Amino acid sequence: MNLFSGLEKFGLEAQESMQLYEEGKRENIKKEEEKEEKAKERLLPKETDFLLLKTIRCKVCEHVFKAKLVKSGKARRLQPDRDLRPRFQYIDTLKYDIISCPACGYTAMSRDFDRITPTQAKMIREQISSRFRKVYEPDTGVYSYDAAIQRYKLSLLNAAVKRGKESEKAYTCLKIAWLYRGKGETMSQSTPQEKEKIAACLKEGEEFYLQAYEGFIKAISQEMFPIYGMDEGTLDYLLAYMSFHFKKYDMASKCLGSVLTSSSASRRLKDMALDLKEEIVSQLKR
Ligand SMILES: [Zn+2]
């Protein structure tokens, strides 16, 4: 029997060969879809597309090596987190904002790497390089979160050894906390065990967040603005948010007051400060 007989009047000649249920058709469509999905993925920019290799000469040991850095202006900036953690499409640029000499262990954030006095270099040589062991890292083209976090921790140790400014140490801690957050965002969270792993990762970040908070409070009493590239309004806002995070509402309100009355703070920063103020008021009413 031809299921389609009688359709001739619509001009659709009955076709004996037409099957209602085509064998394997669903699978074929699925395969096609998968192929398209893969092709789309191939078209998406990869993290390596945003990176370049730069030749660096170490100021501590004179070793020349190549470091991975982010090409400036290529990655698209996304809305930052509420504590100003910068975010970019397709890449977490924070992972690359650090330079580490593979020969002697001297490590610092990119902007500080060349800013080192002969006395500081001597301290690094004596307290770090003399004990530093080179670890072989296979080059996967990108830095994993774990590798980046290790570099930042090495940089924190360097900052402590060379008696760096409070702000440098605080900012390093803040970036480590942000990296733990970034790592958490890439982790799978479908099982309870996986969720536990994310919680442990965020908890480690939290330790550094607290160190950053305490460090910045010290920094504002000792250093002149701009502090680590941040003007007064920006650092006040950051401290307000961190105070809020640690439930120190008096400190949060004080810092917010400075942002809101500042003549130099941007409209955007003031709007963020107003949002935070509302949230603090509603927390206190509970
Ligand atoms: Zn070196």
PDB file of C-alpha atoms and ligand atoms in Angstrom:
ATOM      1  CA  MET A   1       0.000   0.000   0.000  1.00  0.00           C
ATOM      2  CA  ASN A   2       1.189   3.463  -0.813  1.00  0.00           C
ATOM      3  CA  LEU A   3       0.519   5.631   2.212  1.00  0.00           C
ATOM      4  CA  PHE A   4       0.704   8.759   0.110  1.00  0.00           C
ATOM      5  CA  SER A   5      -1.802   7.815  -2.583  1.00  0.00           C
ATOM      6  CA  GLY A   6      -4.552  10.378  -3.063  1.00  0.00           C
ATOM      7  CA  LEU A   7      -2.196  13.328  -2.800  1.00  0.00           C
ATOM      8  CA  GLU A   8      -1.970  13.567  -6.597  1.00  0.00           C
ATOM      9  CA  LYS A   9      -4.606  16.294  -6.555  1.00  0.00           C
ATOM     10  CA  PHE A  10      -2.168  18.532  -4.750  1.00  0.00           C
ATOM     11  CA  GLY A  11       0.290  17.910  -7.506  1.00  0.00           C
ATOM     12  CA  LEU A  12       2.273  15.622  -5.232  1.00  0.00           C
ATOM     13  CA  GLU A  13       2.709  12.485  -7.255  1.00  0.00           C
ATOM     14  CA  ALA A  14       2.561   9.412  -5.064  1.00  0.00           C
ATOM     15  CA  GLN A  15       6.042   8.135  -4.617  1.00  0.00           C
ATOM     16  CA  GLU A  16       6.377   4.450  -4.005  1.00  0.00           C
ATOM     17  CA  SER A  17       9.891   4.853  -2.746  1.00  0.00           C
ATOM     18  CA  MET A  18       9.049   7.448  -0.090  1.00  0.00           C
ATOM     19  CA  GLN A  19       9.429   5.941   3.364  1.00  0.00           C
ATOM     20  CA  LEU A  20       7.558   7.276   6.380  1.00  0.00           C
ATOM     21  CA  TYR A  21      10.127   6.127   8.901  1.00  0.00           C
ATOM     22  CA  GLU A  22      13.538   6.490   7.453  1.00  0.00           C
ATOM     23  CA  GLU A  23      16.081   4.126   8.891  1.00  0.00           C
ATOM     24  CA  GLY A  24      18.887   5.911  10.655  1.00  0.00           C
ATOM     25  CA  LYS A  25      17.614   9.336   9.686  1.00  0.00           C
ATOM     26  CA  ARG A  26      17.553  10.641  13.278  1.00  0.00           C
ATOM     27  CA  GLU A  27      21.123   9.492  13.827  1.00  0.00           C
ATOM     28  CA  ASN A  28      22.223  11.181  10.627  1.00  0.00           C
ATOM     29  CA  ILE A  29      20.660  14.481  11.672  1.00  0.00           C
ATOM     30  CA  LYS A  30      22.305  14.172  15.065  1.00  0.00           C
ATOM     31  CA  LYS A  31      25.676  13.561  13.463  1.00  0.00           C
ATOM     32  CA  GLU A  32      25.179  16.564  11.202  1.00  0.00           C
ATOM     33  CA  GLU A  33      24.307  18.719  14.215  1.00  0.00           C
ATOM     34  CA  GLU A  34      27.387  17.550  16.082  1.00  0.00           C
ATOM     35  CA  LYS A  35      29.535  18.347  13.067  1.00  0.00           C
ATOM     36  CA  GLU A  36      28.064  21.852  12.883  1.00  0.00           C
ATOM     37  CA  GLU A  37      28.630  22.359  16.608  1.00  0.00           C
ATOM     38  CA  LYS A  38      32.281  21.338  16.237  1.00  0.00           C
ATOM     39  CA  ALA A  39      32.734  23.623  13.250  1.00  0.00           C
ATOM     40  CA  LYS A  40      31.288  26.505  15.286  1.00  0.00           C
ATOM     41  CA  GLU A  41      33.690  25.728  18.145  1.00  0.00           C
ATOM     42  CA  ARG A  42      36.574  25.806  15.694  1.00  0.00           C
ATOM     43  CA  LEU A  43      35.503  29.282  14.631  1.00  0.00           C
ATOM     44  CA  LEU A  44      35.404  30.629  18.211  1.00  0.00           C
ATOM     45  CA  PRO A  45      38.575  32.438  19.273  1.00  0.00           C
ATOM     46  CA  LYS A  46      40.903  30.388  21.440  1.00  0.00           C
ATOM     47  CA  GLU A  47      42.810  31.630  24.473  1.00  0.00           C
ATOM     48  CA  THR A  48      46.078  31.308  22.520  1.00  0.00           C
ATOM     49  CA  ASP A  49      44.773  33.799  19.919  1.00  0.00           C
ATOM     50  CA  PHE A  50      45.066  36.538  22.538  1.00  0.00           C
ATOM     51  CA  LEU A  51      48.589  35.729  23.639  1.00  0.00           C
ATOM     52  CA  LEU A  52      52.017  36.782  22.495  1.00  0.00           C
ATOM     53  CA  LEU A  53      55.504  35.769  23.532  1.00  0.00           C
ATOM     54  CA  LYS A  54      57.703  38.543  24.793  1.00  0.00           C
ATOM     55  CA  THR A  55      61.433  38.350  25.380  1.00  0.00           C
ATOM     56  CA  ILE A  56      62.308  39.362  28.926  1.00  0.00           C
ATOM     57  CA  ARG A  57      65.660  39.935  30.583  1.00  0.00           C
ATOM     58  CA  CYS A  58      65.609  39.142  34.300  1.00  0.00           C
ATOM     59  CA  LYS A  59      66.857  42.037  36.415  1.00  0.00           C
ATOM     60  CA  VAL A  60      67.954  39.648  39.156  1.00  0.00           C
ATOM     61  CA  CYS A  61      70.009  37.054  37.226  1.00  0.00           C
ATOM     62  CA  GLU A  62      70.264  38.477  33.662  1.00  0.00           C
ATOM     63  CA  HIS A  63      68.689  35.317  32.227  1.00  0.00           C
ATOM     64  CA  VAL A  64      66.777  35.948  28.993  1.00  0.00           C
ATOM     65  CA  PHE A  65      63.520  34.063  28.531  1.00  0.00           C
ATOM     66  CA  LYS A  66      60.141  34.253  26.820  1.00  0.00           C
ATOM     67  CA  ALA A  67      56.988  35.086  28.762  1.00  0.00           C
ATOM     68  CA  LYS A  68      53.373  34.756  27.675  1.00  0.00           C
ATOM     69  CA  LEU A  69      51.535  38.058  27.774  1.00  0.00           C
ATOM     70  CA  VAL A  70      48.118  39.209  26.602  1.00  0.00           C
ATOM     71  CA  LYS A  71      48.018  41.208  23.364  1.00  0.00           C
ATOM     72  CA  SER A  72      46.796  44.652  24.300  1.00  0.00           C
ATOM     73  CA  GLY A  73      43.350  45.714  23.145  1.00  0.00           C
ATOM     74  CA  LYS A  74      42.443  42.406  21.484  1.00  0.00           C
ATOM     75  CA  ALA A  75      40.187  40.793  24.079  1.00  0.00           C
ATOM     76  CA  ARG A  76      36.725  42.245  24.584  1.00  0.00           C
ATOM     77  CA  ARG A  77      36.127  43.604  28.087  1.00  0.00           C
ATOM     78  CA  LEU A  78      33.010  42.302  29.850  1.00  0.00           C
ATOM     79  CA  GLN A  79      31.148  43.769  32.821  1.00  0.00           C
ATOM     80  CA  PRO A  80      33.507  43.455  35.827  1.00  0.00           C
ATOM     81  CA  ASP A  81      32.471  41.685  39.002  1.00  0.00           C
ATOM     82  CA  ARG A  82      31.137  43.885  41.799  1.00  0.00           C
ATOM     83  CA  ASP A  83      34.560  44.062  43.419  1.00  0.00           C
ATOM     84  CA  LEU A  84      36.015  45.307  40.116  1.00  0.00           C
ATOM     85  CA  ARG A  85      37.524  41.969  39.113  1.00  0.00           C
ATOM     86  CA  PRO A  86      38.183  42.525  35.407  1.00  0.00           C
ATOM     87  CA  ARG A  87      36.577  40.050  33.002  1.00  0.00           C
ATOM     88  CA  PHE A  88      37.212  39.473  29.320  1.00  0.00           C
ATOM     89  CA  GLN A  89      35.533  37.344  26.673  1.00  0.00           C
ATOM     90  CA  TYR A  90      37.295  34.032  25.921  1.00  0.00           C
ATOM     91  CA  ILE A  91      40.256  34.661  28.257  1.00  0.00           C
ATOM     92  CA  ASP A  92      41.029  35.370  31.891  1.00  0.00           C
ATOM     93  CA  THR A  93      43.787  37.931  31.392  1.00  0.00           C
ATOM     94  CA  LEU A  94      44.709  37.840  35.099  1.00  0.00           C
ATOM     95  CA  LYS A  95      46.472  34.514  34.525  1.00  0.00           C
ATOM     96  CA  TYR A  96      49.028  36.259  32.334  1.00  0.00           C
ATOM     97  CA  ASP A  97      49.646  39.419  34.307  1.00  0.00           C
ATOM     98  CA  ILE A  98      52.657  37.879  35.993  1.00  0.00           C
ATOM     99  CA  ILE A  99      56.242  37.257  34.928  1.00  0.00           C
ATOM    100  CA  SER A 100      58.386  34.560  36.466  1.00  0.00           C
ATOM    101  CA  CYS A 101      62.063  33.974  35.697  1.00  0.00           C
ATOM    102  CA  PRO A 102      62.482  30.226  35.196  1.00  0.00           C
ATOM    103  CA  ALA A 103      66.182  30.416  36.105  1.00  0.00           C
ATOM    104  CA  CYS A 104      66.206  32.214  39.472  1.00  0.00           C
ATOM    105  CA  GLY A 105      62.602  32.316  40.700  1.00  0.00           C
ATOM    106  CA  TYR A 106      62.269  36.085  40.630  1.00  0.00           C
ATOM    107  CA  THR A 107      58.574  36.692  40.001  1.00  0.00           C
ATOM    108  CA  ALA A 108      56.439  39.829  39.944  1.00  0.00           C
ATOM    109  CA  MET A 109      53.335  41.245  38.338  1.00  0.00           C
ATOM    110  CA  SER A 110      54.113  42.552  34.840  1.00  0.00           C
ATOM    111  CA  ARG A 111      54.095  46.222  35.828  1.00  0.00           C
ATOM    112  CA  ASP A 112      56.539  45.623  38.694  1.00  0.00           C
ATOM    113  CA  PHE A 113      58.916  43.148  37.061  1.00  0.00           C
ATOM    114  CA  ASP A 114      61.483  45.732  35.957  1.00  0.00           C
ATOM    115  CA  ARG A 115      60.966  47.976  38.986  1.00  0.00           C
ATOM    116  CA  ILE A 116      63.475  46.438  41.310  1.00  0.00           C
ATOM    117  CA  THR A 117      66.356  48.129  43.116  1.00  0.00           C
ATOM    118  CA  PRO A 118      69.839  46.541  43.318  1.00  0.00           C
ATOM    119  CA  THR A 119      69.292  46.007  47.069  1.00  0.00           C
ATOM    120  CA  GLN A 120      66.016  44.198  46.436  1.00  0.00           C
ATOM    121  CA  ALA A 121      67.638  42.067  43.712  1.00  0.00           C
ATOM    122  CA  LYS A 122      70.321  41.085  46.219  1.00  0.00           C
ATOM    123  CA  MET A 123      67.652  40.054  48.766  1.00  0.00           C
ATOM    124  CA  ILE A 124      65.923  37.916  46.118  1.00  0.00           C
ATOM    125  CA  ARG A 125      69.206  36.268  45.106  1.00  0.00           C
ATOM    126  CA  GLU A 126      70.045  35.451  48.728  1.00  0.00           C
ATOM    127  CA  GLN A 127      66.650  34.329  49.952  1.00  0.00           C
ATOM    128  CA  ILE A 128      64.963  32.906  46.854  1.00  0.00           C
ATOM    129  CA  SER A 129      67.388  32.159  44.005  1.00  0.00           C
ATOM    130  CA  SER A 130      69.853  30.319  46.256  1.00  0.00           C
ATOM    131  CA  ARG A 131      67.139  27.776  47.086  1.00  0.00           C
ATOM    132  CA  PHE A 132      65.069  27.928  43.899  1.00  0.00           C
ATOM    133  CA  ARG A 133      64.699  24.746  41.903  1.00  0.00           C
ATOM    134  CA  LYS A 134      63.555  24.895  38.333  1.00  0.00           C
ATOM    135  CA  VAL A 135      60.408  22.887  37.740  1.00  0.00           C
ATOM    136  CA  TYR A 136      59.766  21.534  34.270  1.00  0.00           C
ATOM    137  CA  GLU A 137      56.372  22.632  33.008  1.00  0.00           C
ATOM    138  CA  PRO A 138      55.166  21.183  29.706  1.00  0.00           C
ATOM    139  CA  ASP A 139      54.094  24.025  27.428  1.00  0.00           C
ATOM    140  CA  THR A 140      50.397  23.616  26.709  1.00  0.00           C
ATOM    141  CA  GLY A 141      50.212  27.018  25.029  1.00  0.00           C
ATOM    142  CA  VAL A 142      48.174  28.510  27.865  1.00  0.00           C
ATOM    143  CA  TYR A 143      48.511  28.824  31.643  1.00  0.00           C
ATOM    144  CA  SER A 144      46.142  26.725  33.697  1.00  0.00           C
ATOM    145  CA  TYR A 145      44.569  28.358  36.759  1.00  0.00           C
ATOM    146  CA  ASP A 146      46.738  26.213  39.009  1.00  0.00           C
ATOM    147  CA  ALA A 147      49.921  27.281  37.218  1.00  0.00           C
ATOM    148  CA  ALA A 148      48.867  30.932  37.382  1.00  0.00           C
ATOM    149  CA  ILE A 149      48.011  30.712  41.095  1.00  0.00           C
ATOM    150  CA  GLN A 150      51.434  29.168  41.781  1.00  0.00           C
ATOM    151  CA  ARG A 151      53.151  32.013  39.953  1.00  0.00           C
ATOM    152  CA  TYR A 152      51.210  34.611  41.938  1.00  0.00           C
ATOM    153  CA  LYS A 153      52.097  32.855  45.200  1.00  0.00           C
ATOM    154  CA  LEU A 154      55.744  32.918  44.146  1.00  0.00           C
ATOM    155  CA  SER A 155      55.338  36.605  43.402  1.00  0.00           C
ATOM    156  CA  LEU A 156      53.827  37.163  46.857  1.00  0.00           C
ATOM    157  CA  LEU A 157      56.851  35.488  48.448  1.00  0.00           C
ATOM    158  CA  ASN A 158      59.136  37.674  46.302  1.00  0.00           C
ATOM    159  CA  ALA A 159      57.237  40.789  47.397  1.00  0.00           C
ATOM    160  CA  ALA A 160      57.626  39.818  51.058  1.00  0.00           C
ATOM    161  CA  VAL A 161      61.362  39.068  50.617  1.00  0.00           C
ATOM    162  CA  LYS A 162      62.122  42.311  48.762  1.00  0.00           C
ATOM    163  CA  ARG A 163      60.012  44.263  51.316  1.00  0.00           C
ATOM    164  CA  GLY A 164      57.594  45.450  48.671  1.00  0.00           C
ATOM    165  CA  LYS A 165      54.898  47.988  49.374  1.00  0.00           C
ATOM    166  CA  GLU A 166      51.778  46.930  51.271  1.00  0.00           C
ATOM    167  CA  SER A 167      49.719  47.731  48.193  1.00  0.00           C
ATOM    168  CA  GLU A 168      51.774  45.387  45.997  1.00  0.00           C
ATOM    169  CA  LYS A 169      51.291  42.524  48.444  1.00  0.00           C
ATOM    170  CA  ALA A 170      47.602  43.342  48.920  1.00  0.00           C
ATOM    171  CA  TYR A 171      46.973  43.522  45.173  1.00  0.00           C
ATOM    172  CA  THR A 172      48.786  40.224  44.644  1.00  0.00           C
ATOM    173  CA  CYS A 173      46.521  38.620  47.280  1.00  0.00           C
ATOM    174  CA  LEU A 174      43.445  40.149  45.631  1.00  0.00           C
ATOM    175  CA  LYS A 175      44.450  38.717  42.269  1.00  0.00           C
ATOM    176  CA  ILE A 176      45.049  35.288  43.787  1.00  0.00           C
ATOM    177  CA  ALA A 177      41.547  35.437  45.300  1.00  0.00           C
ATOM    178  CA  TRP A 178      40.143  36.433  41.890  1.00  0.00           C
ATOM    179  CA  LEU A 179      42.006  33.549  40.229  1.00  0.00           C
ATOM    180  CA  TYR A 180      40.455  31.081  42.669  1.00  0.00           C
ATOM    181  CA  ARG A 181      37.066  32.576  41.753  1.00  0.00           C
ATOM    182  CA  GLY A 182      37.894  32.227  38.052  1.00  0.00           C
ATOM    183  CA  LYS A 183      38.986  28.649  38.585  1.00  0.00           C
ATOM    184  CA  GLY A 184      35.729  27.911  40.433  1.00  0.00           C
ATOM    185  CA  GLU A 185      33.752  29.254  37.477  1.00  0.00           C
ATOM    186  CA  THR A 186      35.408  26.761  35.119  1.00  0.00           C
ATOM    187  CA  MET A 187      34.843  23.736  37.375  1.00  0.00           C
ATOM    188  CA  SER A 188      32.026  21.331  36.737  1.00  0.00           C
ATOM    189  CA  GLN A 189      29.303  21.322  39.408  1.00  0.00           C
ATOM    190  CA  SER A 190      27.003  18.463  38.551  1.00  0.00           C
ATOM    191  CA  THR A 191      27.711  16.136  41.488  1.00  0.00           C
ATOM    192  CA  PRO A 192      27.846  16.849  45.246  1.00  0.00           C
ATOM    193  CA  GLN A 193      31.586  15.941  45.216  1.00  0.00           C
ATOM    194  CA  GLU A 194      32.234  18.460  42.471  1.00  0.00           C
ATOM    195  CA  LYS A 195      30.303  21.106  44.391  1.00  0.00           C
ATOM    196  CA  GLU A 196      32.455  20.381  47.437  1.00  0.00           C
ATOM    197  CA  LYS A 197      35.586  20.861  45.343  1.00  0.00           C
ATOM    198  CA  ILE A 198      34.340  24.264  44.183  1.00  0.00           C
ATOM    199  CA  ALA A 199      33.555  25.263  47.768  1.00  0.00           C
ATOM    200  CA  ALA A 200      37.092  24.242  48.823  1.00  0.00           C
ATOM    201  CA  CYS A 201      38.553  26.250  45.939  1.00  0.00           C
ATOM    202  CA  LEU A 202      36.557  29.358  46.914  1.00  0.00           C
ATOM    203  CA  LYS A 203      37.518  28.894  50.563  1.00  0.00           C
ATOM    204  CA  GLU A 204      41.210  29.025  49.624  1.00  0.00           C
ATOM    205  CA  GLY A 205      40.513  32.213  47.694  1.00  0.00           C
ATOM    206  CA  GLU A 206      38.741  33.656  50.713  1.00  0.00           C
ATOM    207  CA  GLU A 207      41.955  33.487  52.776  1.00  0.00           C
ATOM    208  CA  PHE A 208      43.722  35.637  50.212  1.00  0.00           C
ATOM    209  CA  TYR A 209      40.737  37.991  49.997  1.00  0.00           C
ATOM    210  CA  LEU A 210      41.054  38.690  53.706  1.00  0.00           C
ATOM    211  CA  GLN A 211      44.814  39.269  53.397  1.00  0.00           C
ATOM    212  CA  ALA A 212      44.143  41.665  50.515  1.00  0.00           C
ATOM    213  CA  TYR A 213      41.559  43.552  52.572  1.00  0.00           C
ATOM    214  CA  GLU A 214      43.879  43.984  55.552  1.00  0.00           C
ATOM    215  CA  GLY A 215      46.768  44.923  53.250  1.00  0.00           C
ATOM    216  CA  PHE A 216      44.799  47.653  51.480  1.00  0.00           C
ATOM    217  CA  ILE A 217      43.705  49.152  54.799  1.00  0.00           C
ATOM    218  CA  LYS A 218      47.399  49.350  55.783  1.00  0.00           C
ATOM    219  CA  ALA A 219      48.276  50.748  52.350  1.00  0.00           C
ATOM    220  CA  ILE A 220      45.865  53.704  52.587  1.00  0.00           C
ATOM    221  CA  SER A 221      47.433  54.794  55.873  1.00  0.00           C
ATOM    222  CA  GLN A 222      50.988  54.613  54.477  1.00  0.00           C
ATOM    223  CA  GLU A 223      50.946  55.316  50.741  1.00  0.00           C
ATOM    224  CA  MET A 224      50.036  58.206  48.469  1.00  0.00           C
ATOM    225  CA  PHE A 225      47.420  57.935  45.733  1.00  0.00           C
ATOM    226  CA  PRO A 226      47.348  56.528  43.140  1.00  0.00           C
ATOM    227  CA  ILE A 227      47.826  53.309  45.094  1.00  0.00           C
ATOM    228  CA  TYR A 228      48.719  50.474  42.781  1.00  0.00           C
ATOM    229  CA  GLY A 229      47.235  52.387  39.882  1.00  0.00           C
ATOM    230  CA  MET A 230      43.970  53.016  41.741  1.00  0.00           C
ATOM    231  CA  ASP A 231      42.740  56.513  42.479  1.00  0.00           C
ATOM    232  CA  GLU A 232      41.115  57.295  45.822  1.00  0.00           C
ATOM    233  CA  GLY A 233      37.542  56.729  44.613  1.00  0.00           C
ATOM    234  CA  THR A 234      38.340  53.328  43.119  1.00  0.00           C
ATOM    235  CA  LEU A 235      40.177  52.052  46.188  1.00  0.00           C
ATOM    236  CA  ASP A 236      37.467  53.436  48.508  1.00  0.00           C
ATOM    237  CA  TYR A 237      34.838  51.612  46.472  1.00  0.00           C
ATOM    238  CA  LEU A 238      36.863  48.388  46.509  1.00  0.00           C
ATOM    239  CA  LEU A 239      37.333  48.654  50.276  1.00  0.00           C
ATOM    240  CA  ALA A 240      33.624  49.386  50.707  1.00  0.00           C
ATOM    241  CA  TYR A 241      32.749  46.237  48.788  1.00  0.00           C
ATOM    242  CA  MET A 242      35.276  44.104  50.666  1.00  0.00           C
ATOM    243  CA  SER A 243      34.096  45.526  54.027  1.00  0.00           C
ATOM    244  CA  PHE A 244      30.550  44.604  53.019  1.00  0.00           C
ATOM    245  CA  HIS A 245      31.763  41.115  52.098  1.00  0.00           C
ATOM    246  CA  PHE A 246      33.338  40.697  55.542  1.00  0.00           C
ATOM    247  CA  LYS A 247      30.197  42.184  57.189  1.00  0.00           C
ATOM    248  CA  LYS A 248      32.102  45.228  58.468  1.00  0.00           C
ATOM    249  CA  TYR A 249      29.232  47.568  57.727  1.00  0.00           C
ATOM    250  CA  ASP A 250      30.571  50.656  59.542  1.00  0.00           C
ATOM    251  CA  MET A 251      33.755  50.584  57.500  1.00  0.00           C
ATOM    252  CA  ALA A 252      31.735  49.897  54.344  1.00  0.00           C
ATOM    253  CA  SER A 253      29.511  52.945  54.973  1.00  0.00           C
ATOM    254  CA  LYS A 254      32.509  55.164  55.688  1.00  0.00           C
ATOM    255  CA  CYS A 255      34.231  54.158  52.434  1.00  0.00           C
ATOM    256  CA  LEU A 256      30.988  54.514  50.456  1.00  0.00           C
ATOM    257  CA  GLY A 257      30.579  58.031  51.856  1.00  0.00           C
ATOM    258  CA  SER A 258      33.977  58.962  50.432  1.00  0.00           C
ATOM    259  CA  VAL A 259      33.086  57.557  46.998  1.00  0.00           C
ATOM    260  CA  LEU A 260      29.710  59.305  46.877  1.00  0.00           C
ATOM    261  CA  THR A 261      31.082  62.710  47.911  1.00  0.00           C
ATOM    262  CA  SER A 262      34.227  62.421  45.781  1.00  0.00           C
ATOM    263  CA  SER A 263      34.551  65.003  43.021  1.00  0.00           C
ATOM    264  CA  SER A 264      36.746  62.742  40.900  1.00  0.00           C
ATOM    265  CA  ALA A 265      34.870  59.401  41.095  1.00  0.00           C
ATOM    266  CA  SER A 266      33.128  58.472  37.834  1.00  0.00           C
ATOM    267  CA  ARG A 267      29.340  58.301  37.459  1.00  0.00           C
ATOM    268  CA  ARG A 268      29.605  54.548  36.960  1.00  0.00           C
ATOM    269  CA  LEU A 269      31.554  54.072  40.183  1.00  0.00           C
ATOM    270  CA  LYS A 270      29.053  56.249  42.066  1.00  0.00           C
ATOM    271  CA  ASP A 271      26.184  54.158  40.675  1.00  0.00           C
ATOM    272  CA  MET A 272      27.888  50.979  41.855  1.00  0.00           C
ATOM    273  CA  ALA A 273      28.407  52.631  45.248  1.00  0.00           C
ATOM    274  CA  LEU A 274      24.694  53.557  45.431  1.00  0.00           C
ATOM    275  CA  ASP A 275      23.677  49.954  44.655  1.00  0.00           C
ATOM    276  CA  LEU A 276      25.983  48.723  47.384  1.00  0.00           C
ATOM    277  CA  LYS A 277      24.640  51.291  49.835  1.00  0.00           C
ATOM    278  CA  GLU A 278      21.081  50.069  49.234  1.00  0.00           C
ATOM    279  CA  GLU A 279      22.168  46.506  49.809  1.00  0.00           C
ATOM    280  CA  ILE A 280      23.892  47.387  53.077  1.00  0.00           C
ATOM    281  CA  VAL A 281      20.807  49.266  54.293  1.00  0.00           C
ATOM    282  CA  SER A 282      18.598  46.255  53.532  1.00  0.00           C
ATOM    283  CA  GLN A 283      21.076  43.875  55.253  1.00  0.00           C
ATOM    284  CA  LEU A 284      21.054  46.020  58.387  1.00  0.00           C
ATOM    285  CA  LYS A 285      17.227  46.015  58.480  1.00  0.00           C
ATOM    286  CA  ARG A 286      17.104  42.228  58.689  1.00  0.00           C
TER     287      ARG A 286
HETATM  288 ZN    ZN B   1      66.240  35.468  36.970  1.00  0.00          ZN
END
